[in-house]
PDB file of C-alpha atoms in Angstrom:
ATOM      1  CA  UNK D   1       4.892 -36.468   3.939  1.00 51.00           C
ATOM      2  CA  UNK D   2       1.843 -35.930   6.140  1.00 50.00           C
ATOM      3  CA  UNK D   3       3.916 -33.999   8.687  1.00 49.00           C
ATOM      4  CA  UNK D   4       4.978 -31.503   6.028  1.00 46.00           C
ATOM      5  CA  UNK D   5       1.398 -31.039   4.857  1.00 44.00           C
ATOM      6  CA  UNK D   6       0.046 -30.338   8.324  1.00 45.00           C
ATOM      7  CA  UNK D   7       2.845 -27.981   9.327  1.00 42.00           C
ATOM      8  CA  UNK D   8       2.489 -25.750   6.274  1.00 41.00           C
ATOM      9  CA  UNK D   9      -0.505 -23.685   7.482  1.00 42.00           C
ATOM     10  CA  UNK D  10       1.281 -22.855  10.728  1.00 40.00           C
ATOM     11  CA  UNK D  11       4.058 -21.151   8.740  1.00 38.00           C
ATOM     12  CA  UNK D  12       1.488 -19.051   6.866  1.00 37.00           C
ATOM     13  CA  UNK D  13       0.035 -17.796  10.121  1.00 38.00           C
ATOM     14  CA  UNK D  14       3.230 -15.833  10.732  1.00 41.00           C
ATOM     15  CA  UNK D  15       3.192 -14.012   7.367  1.00 42.00           C
ATOM     16  CA  UNK D  16       3.664 -10.265   7.362  1.00 44.00           C
ATOM     17  CA  UNK D  17       2.591  -7.538   4.993  1.00 48.00           C
ATOM     18  CA  UNK D  18       5.190  -5.412   3.185  1.00 46.00           C
ATOM     19  CA  UNK D  19       6.113  -2.484   5.396  1.00 45.00           C
ATOM     20  CA  UNK D  20       4.623  -4.036   8.524  1.00 45.00           C
ATOM     21  CA  UNK D  21       6.791  -5.435  11.274  1.00 42.00           C
ATOM     22  CA  UNK D  22       4.152  -7.438  13.093  1.00 42.00           C
ATOM     23  CA  UNK D  23       2.646 -10.716  11.976  1.00 44.00           C
ATOM     24  CA  UNK D  24      -0.815 -10.762  10.425  1.00 43.00           C
ATOM     25  CA  UNK D  25      -3.499 -13.424  10.629  1.00 45.00           C
ATOM     26  CA  UNK D  26      -2.646 -14.825  14.068  1.00 40.00           C
ATOM     27  CA  UNK D  27      -6.349 -15.347  14.791  1.00 41.00           C
ATOM     28  CA  UNK D  28      -6.419 -18.135  12.186  1.00 39.00           C
ATOM     29  CA  UNK D  29      -4.026 -20.370  14.139  1.00 42.00           C
ATOM     30  CA  UNK D  30      -6.829 -22.272  15.863  1.00 39.00           C
ATOM     31  CA  UNK D  31      -8.415 -22.970  12.468  1.00 44.00           C
ATOM     32  CA  UNK D  32      -5.122 -24.405  11.285  1.00 48.00           C
ATOM     33  CA  UNK D  33      -4.862 -26.684  14.300  1.00 49.00           C
ATOM     34  CA  UNK D  34      -8.210 -28.116  13.225  1.00 48.00           C
ATOM     35  CA  UNK D  35      -6.864 -28.512   9.681  1.00 46.00           C
ATOM     36  CA  UNK D  36      -3.776 -30.328  10.940  1.00 49.00           C
ATOM     37  CA  UNK D  37      -5.965 -33.007  12.445  1.00 50.00           C
ATOM     38  CA  UNK D  38      -7.992 -33.460   9.241  1.00 53.00           C
ATOM     39  CA  UNK D  39      -7.442 -35.162   5.914  1.00 54.00           C
ATOM     40  CA  UNK D  40      -5.125 -33.896   3.164  1.00 57.00           C
ATOM     41  CA  UNK D  41      -7.953 -32.244   1.235  1.00 58.00           C
ATOM     42  CA  UNK D  42      -8.993 -30.224   4.253  1.00 59.00           C
ATOM     43  CA  UNK D  43      -5.378 -29.238   4.918  1.00 50.00           C
ATOM     44  CA  UNK D  44      -5.014 -27.937   1.368  1.00 48.00           C
ATOM     45  CA  UNK D  45      -8.318 -26.122   1.679  1.00 50.00           C
ATOM     46  CA  UNK D  46      -7.043 -24.518   4.874  1.00 46.00           C
ATOM     47  CA  UNK D  47      -3.820 -23.611   3.076  1.00 48.00           C
ATOM     48  CA  UNK D  48      -5.782 -22.000   0.249  1.00 48.00           C
ATOM     49  CA  UNK D  49      -8.086 -20.028   2.565  1.00 45.00           C
ATOM     50  CA  UNK D  50      -5.215 -18.774   4.705  1.00 45.00           C
ATOM     51  CA  UNK D  51      -3.207 -17.775   1.642  1.00 48.00           C
ATOM     52  CA  UNK D  52      -6.158 -15.814   0.314  1.00 44.00           C
ATOM     53  CA  UNK D  53      -6.889 -14.146   3.649  1.00 43.00           C
ATOM     54  CA  UNK D  54      -3.231 -13.306   4.148  1.00 42.00           C
ATOM     55  CA  UNK D  55      -3.065 -11.615   0.741  1.00 41.00           C
ATOM     56  CA  UNK D  56      -6.352  -9.790   1.354  1.00 39.00           C
ATOM     57  CA  UNK D  57      -5.210  -8.576   4.767  1.00 38.00           C
ATOM     58  CA  UNK D  58      -2.062  -7.103   3.226  1.00 40.00           C
ATOM     59  CA  UNK D  59      -3.877  -5.364   0.395  1.00 38.00           C
ATOM     60  CA  UNK D  60      -6.542  -4.018   2.721  1.00 31.00           C
ATOM     61  CA  UNK D  61      -3.997  -2.488   5.113  1.00 40.00           C
ATOM     62  CA  UNK D  62      -2.376  -0.110   2.681  1.00 37.00           C
ATOM     63  CA  UNK D  63      -2.747   2.781   5.089  1.00 47.00           C
ATOM     64  CA  UNK D  64       0.937   2.571   5.959  1.00 74.00           C
ATOM     65  CA  UNK D  65       1.812   5.943   4.515  1.00 86.00           C
ATOM     66  CA  UNK D  66       4.758   6.392   6.876  1.00 87.00           C
ATOM     67  CA  UNK D  67       6.674   3.736   4.940  1.00 90.00           C
ATOM     68  CA  UNK D  68       5.824   5.521   1.684  1.00 93.00           C
ATOM     69  CA  UNK D  69       7.097   8.811   3.133  1.00 93.00           C
ATOM     70  CA  UNK D  70      10.415   7.180   4.021  1.00 92.00           C
ATOM     71  CA  UNK D  71      10.770   5.935   0.446  1.00 93.00           C
ATOM     72  CA  UNK D  72       9.933   9.390  -0.893  1.00 94.00           C
ATOM     73  CA  UNK D  73      12.517  11.041   1.352  1.00 94.00           C
ATOM     74  CA  UNK D  74      15.199   8.755  -0.065  1.00 94.00           C
ATOM     75  CA  UNK D  75      14.172   9.612  -3.645  1.00 94.00           C
ATOM     76  CA  UNK D  76      13.468  13.310  -3.209  1.00 93.00           C
ATOM     77  CA  UNK D  77      16.879  14.536  -4.373  1.00 92.00           C
ATOM     78  CA  UNK D  78      16.381  12.741  -7.692  1.00 92.00           C
ATOM     79  CA  UNK D  79      12.683  13.538  -8.128  1.00 94.00           C
ATOM     80  CA  UNK D  80      13.208  17.268  -7.520  1.00 93.00           C
ATOM     81  CA  UNK D  81      15.275  17.475 -10.709  1.00 92.00           C
ATOM     82  CA  UNK D  82      12.118  17.041 -12.789  1.00 94.00           C
ATOM     83  CA  UNK D  83      10.669  20.094 -14.518  1.00 95.00           C
ATOM     84  CA  UNK D  84       7.329  18.349 -15.125  1.00 95.00           C
ATOM     85  CA  UNK D  85       4.033  20.004 -14.351  1.00 97.00           C
ATOM     86  CA  UNK D  86       1.906  17.523 -12.401  1.00 97.00           C
ATOM     87  CA  UNK D  87      -1.710  17.231 -11.284  1.00 97.00           C
ATOM     88  CA  UNK D  88      -1.647  18.027  -7.585  1.00 96.00           C
ATOM     89  CA  UNK D  89      -4.898  18.263  -5.627  1.00 94.00           C
ATOM     90  CA  UNK D  90      -4.678  20.465  -2.572  1.00 92.00           C
ATOM     91  CA  UNK D  91      -6.126  19.409   0.779  1.00 88.00           C
ATOM     92  CA  UNK D  92      -9.096  21.745   0.164  1.00 89.00           C
ATOM     93  CA  UNK D  93      -9.830  20.011  -3.181  1.00 89.00           C
ATOM     94  CA  UNK D  94     -10.104  16.502  -1.736  1.00 92.00           C
ATOM     95  CA  UNK D  95     -13.430  15.175  -0.476  1.00 90.00           C
ATOM     96  CA  UNK D  96     -13.296  12.776   2.495  1.00 86.00           C
ATOM     97  CA  UNK D  97     -14.399   9.792   0.386  1.00 90.00           C
ATOM     98  CA  UNK D  98     -11.888  10.648  -2.386  1.00 93.00           C
ATOM     99  CA  UNK D  99      -8.618  10.505  -0.431  1.00 91.00           C
ATOM    100  CA  UNK D 100      -7.535   7.191  -1.970  1.00 91.00           C
ATOM    101  CA  UNK D 101      -8.462   8.425  -5.448  1.00 95.00           C
ATOM    102  CA  UNK D 102      -6.297  11.507  -4.860  1.00 95.00           C
ATOM    103  CA  UNK D 103      -3.467   9.334  -3.564  1.00 94.00           C
ATOM    104  CA  UNK D 104      -3.761   7.262  -6.738  1.00 96.00           C
ATOM    105  CA  UNK D 105      -3.447  10.482  -8.784  1.00 96.00           C
ATOM    106  CA  UNK D 106      -0.289  11.375  -6.881  1.00 97.00           C
ATOM    107  CA  UNK D 107       1.160   7.883  -7.304  1.00 97.00           C
ATOM    108  CA  UNK D 108       0.486   7.838 -11.052  1.00 97.00           C
ATOM    109  CA  UNK D 109       2.097  11.248 -11.484  1.00 97.00           C
ATOM    110  CA  UNK D 110       5.045  10.155  -9.354  1.00 96.00           C
ATOM    111  CA  UNK D 111       5.511   6.966 -11.362  1.00 96.00           C
ATOM    112  CA  UNK D 112       5.491   9.055 -14.542  1.00 97.00           C
ATOM    113  CA  UNK D 113       8.271  11.269 -13.131  1.00 96.00           C
ATOM    114  CA  UNK D 114      10.254   8.185 -12.113  1.00 95.00           C
ATOM    115  CA  UNK D 115       9.947   6.836 -15.651  1.00 95.00           C
ATOM    116  CA  UNK D 116      10.818  10.148 -17.319  1.00 95.00           C
ATOM    117  CA  UNK D 117      13.811  10.751 -15.069  1.00 94.00           C
ATOM    118  CA  UNK D 118      14.828   7.090 -15.481  1.00 94.00           C
ATOM    119  CA  UNK D 119      15.226   6.655 -11.749  1.00 92.00           C
ATOM    120  CA  UNK D 120      16.572   3.239 -10.802  1.00 91.00           C
ATOM    121  CA  UNK D 121      16.388   2.750  -7.052  1.00 91.00           C
ATOM    122  CA  UNK D 122      14.978   0.127  -4.682  1.00 89.00           C
ATOM    123  CA  UNK D 123      12.717   2.780  -3.160  1.00 90.00           C
ATOM    124  CA  UNK D 124      10.813   3.020  -6.450  1.00 94.00           C
ATOM    125  CA  UNK D 125       9.340  -0.413  -5.679  1.00 94.00           C
ATOM    126  CA  UNK D 126       7.780   1.009  -2.530  1.00 94.00           C
ATOM    127  CA  UNK D 127       5.882   3.605  -4.570  1.00 94.00           C
ATOM    128  CA  UNK D 128       4.774   1.084  -7.176  1.00 94.00           C
ATOM    129  CA  UNK D 129       3.665  -1.397  -4.487  1.00 94.00           C
ATOM    130  CA  UNK D 130       1.724   1.304  -2.647  1.00 94.00           C
ATOM    131  CA  UNK D 131      -0.034   2.257  -5.873  1.00 95.00           C
ATOM    132  CA  UNK D 132      -0.878  -1.354  -6.748  1.00 94.00           C
ATOM    133  CA  UNK D 133      -2.303  -2.100  -3.306  1.00 92.00           C
ATOM    134  CA  UNK D 134      -4.280   1.121  -2.986  1.00 92.00           C
ATOM    135  CA  UNK D 135      -7.989   0.336  -2.881  1.00 92.00           C
ATOM    136  CA  UNK D 136      -9.802   2.967  -4.918  1.00 93.00           C
ATOM    137  CA  UNK D 137     -13.502   3.681  -5.418  1.00 93.00           C
ATOM    138  CA  UNK D 138     -13.659   6.529  -7.957  1.00 94.00           C
ATOM    139  CA  UNK D 139     -17.453   6.972  -7.778  1.00 95.00           C
ATOM    140  CA  UNK D 140     -18.229  10.633  -7.167  1.00 95.00           C
ATOM    141  CA  UNK D 141     -14.568  11.685  -7.254  1.00 96.00           C
ATOM    142  CA  UNK D 142     -13.077  14.015  -9.850  1.00 95.00           C
ATOM    143  CA  UNK D 143     -10.453  12.586 -12.227  1.00 95.00           C
ATOM    144  CA  UNK D 144      -6.803  13.528 -11.807  1.00 95.00           C
ATOM    145  CA  UNK D 145      -7.031  15.898 -14.744  1.00 96.00           C
ATOM    146  CA  UNK D 146      -9.601  18.021 -12.894  1.00 95.00           C
ATOM    147  CA  UNK D 147      -6.900  19.295 -10.526  1.00 95.00           C
ATOM    148  CA  UNK D 148      -4.469  22.088 -11.279  1.00 95.00           C
ATOM    149  CA  UNK D 149      -0.988  21.514 -12.668  1.00 97.00           C
ATOM    150  CA  UNK D 150       1.841  22.393 -10.298  1.00 97.00           C
ATOM    151  CA  UNK D 151       5.622  22.164 -10.360  1.00 97.00           C
ATOM    152  CA  UNK D 152       7.426  19.326  -8.594  1.00 96.00           C
ATOM    153  CA  UNK D 153       8.073  21.361  -5.434  1.00 96.00           C
ATOM    154  CA  UNK D 154       4.386  22.156  -4.858  1.00 97.00           C
ATOM    155  CA  UNK D 155       3.446  18.618  -5.913  1.00 97.00           C
ATOM    156  CA  UNK D 156       5.760  17.036  -3.312  1.00 96.00           C
ATOM    157  CA  UNK D 157       4.652  19.487  -0.623  1.00 96.00           C
ATOM    158  CA  UNK D 158       0.973  18.694  -1.215  1.00 96.00           C
ATOM    159  CA  UNK D 159       1.671  14.959  -1.368  1.00 96.00           C
ATOM    160  CA  UNK D 160       3.529  15.080   1.948  1.00 93.00           C
ATOM    161  CA  UNK D 161       0.653  17.042   3.510  1.00 92.00           C
ATOM    162  CA  UNK D 162      -1.828  14.412   2.321  1.00 92.00           C
ATOM    163  CA  UNK D 163       0.370  11.590   3.644  1.00 92.00           C
ATOM    164  CA  UNK D 164       0.726  13.358   7.010  1.00 90.00           C
ATOM    165  CA  UNK D 165      -3.045  13.692   7.197  1.00 86.00           C
ATOM    166  CA  UNK D 166      -3.379   9.967   6.462  1.00 84.00           C
ATOM    167  CA  UNK D 167      -0.836   9.145   9.182  1.00 81.00           C
ATOM    168  CA  UNK D 168      -2.884  11.083  11.723  1.00 81.00           C
ATOM    169  CA  UNK D 169      -6.099   9.344  10.602  1.00 77.00           C
ATOM    170  CA  UNK D 170      -4.390   5.954  10.833  1.00 73.00           C
ATOM    171  CA  UNK D 171      -3.061   6.596  14.332  1.00 76.00           C
ATOM    172  CA  UNK D 172      -6.424   7.782  15.630  1.00 79.00           C
ATOM    173  CA  UNK D 173      -8.258   4.803  14.079  1.00 74.00           C
ATOM    174  CA  UNK D 174      -5.706   2.359  15.577  1.00 71.00           C
ATOM    175  CA  UNK D 175      -6.407   3.653  19.100  1.00 68.00           C
TER     176      UNK D 175
END
């Protein structure tokens, strides 16, 4: 039984975040080797800490907008059927510190369209997951309702522009 308990943290070290192909949390492997040599309580504490850090790492790295764009492309033929008018901030409307708030507005509007159009598709989960993991600080940012209402075509165009901008920011920050 002890062998199982000490091997468990090593498995967690190789966890990945949704949409990411590389493992996260590799730097914690040396900590786990210390836990493996300790008592059961310390092993479980290590397990708990690594589980928490693994979950936090995934939620903090929600900048993977390329994956979201792929999901949107697969749903676009169904979403475009909507005649809804949606809040759609333009790039000029969005302050630098309000990008995530604007993305949240887009995701909420998109989820509403998905519900209204009764879209059942695995790619819907990608949108919902992105929305749930998006870290938002609304202080100083206008609410969604402050932006103009646009048709689905303009909405999707503006959303794609915002996601492209995020992709560029992500690539330059990763360098």
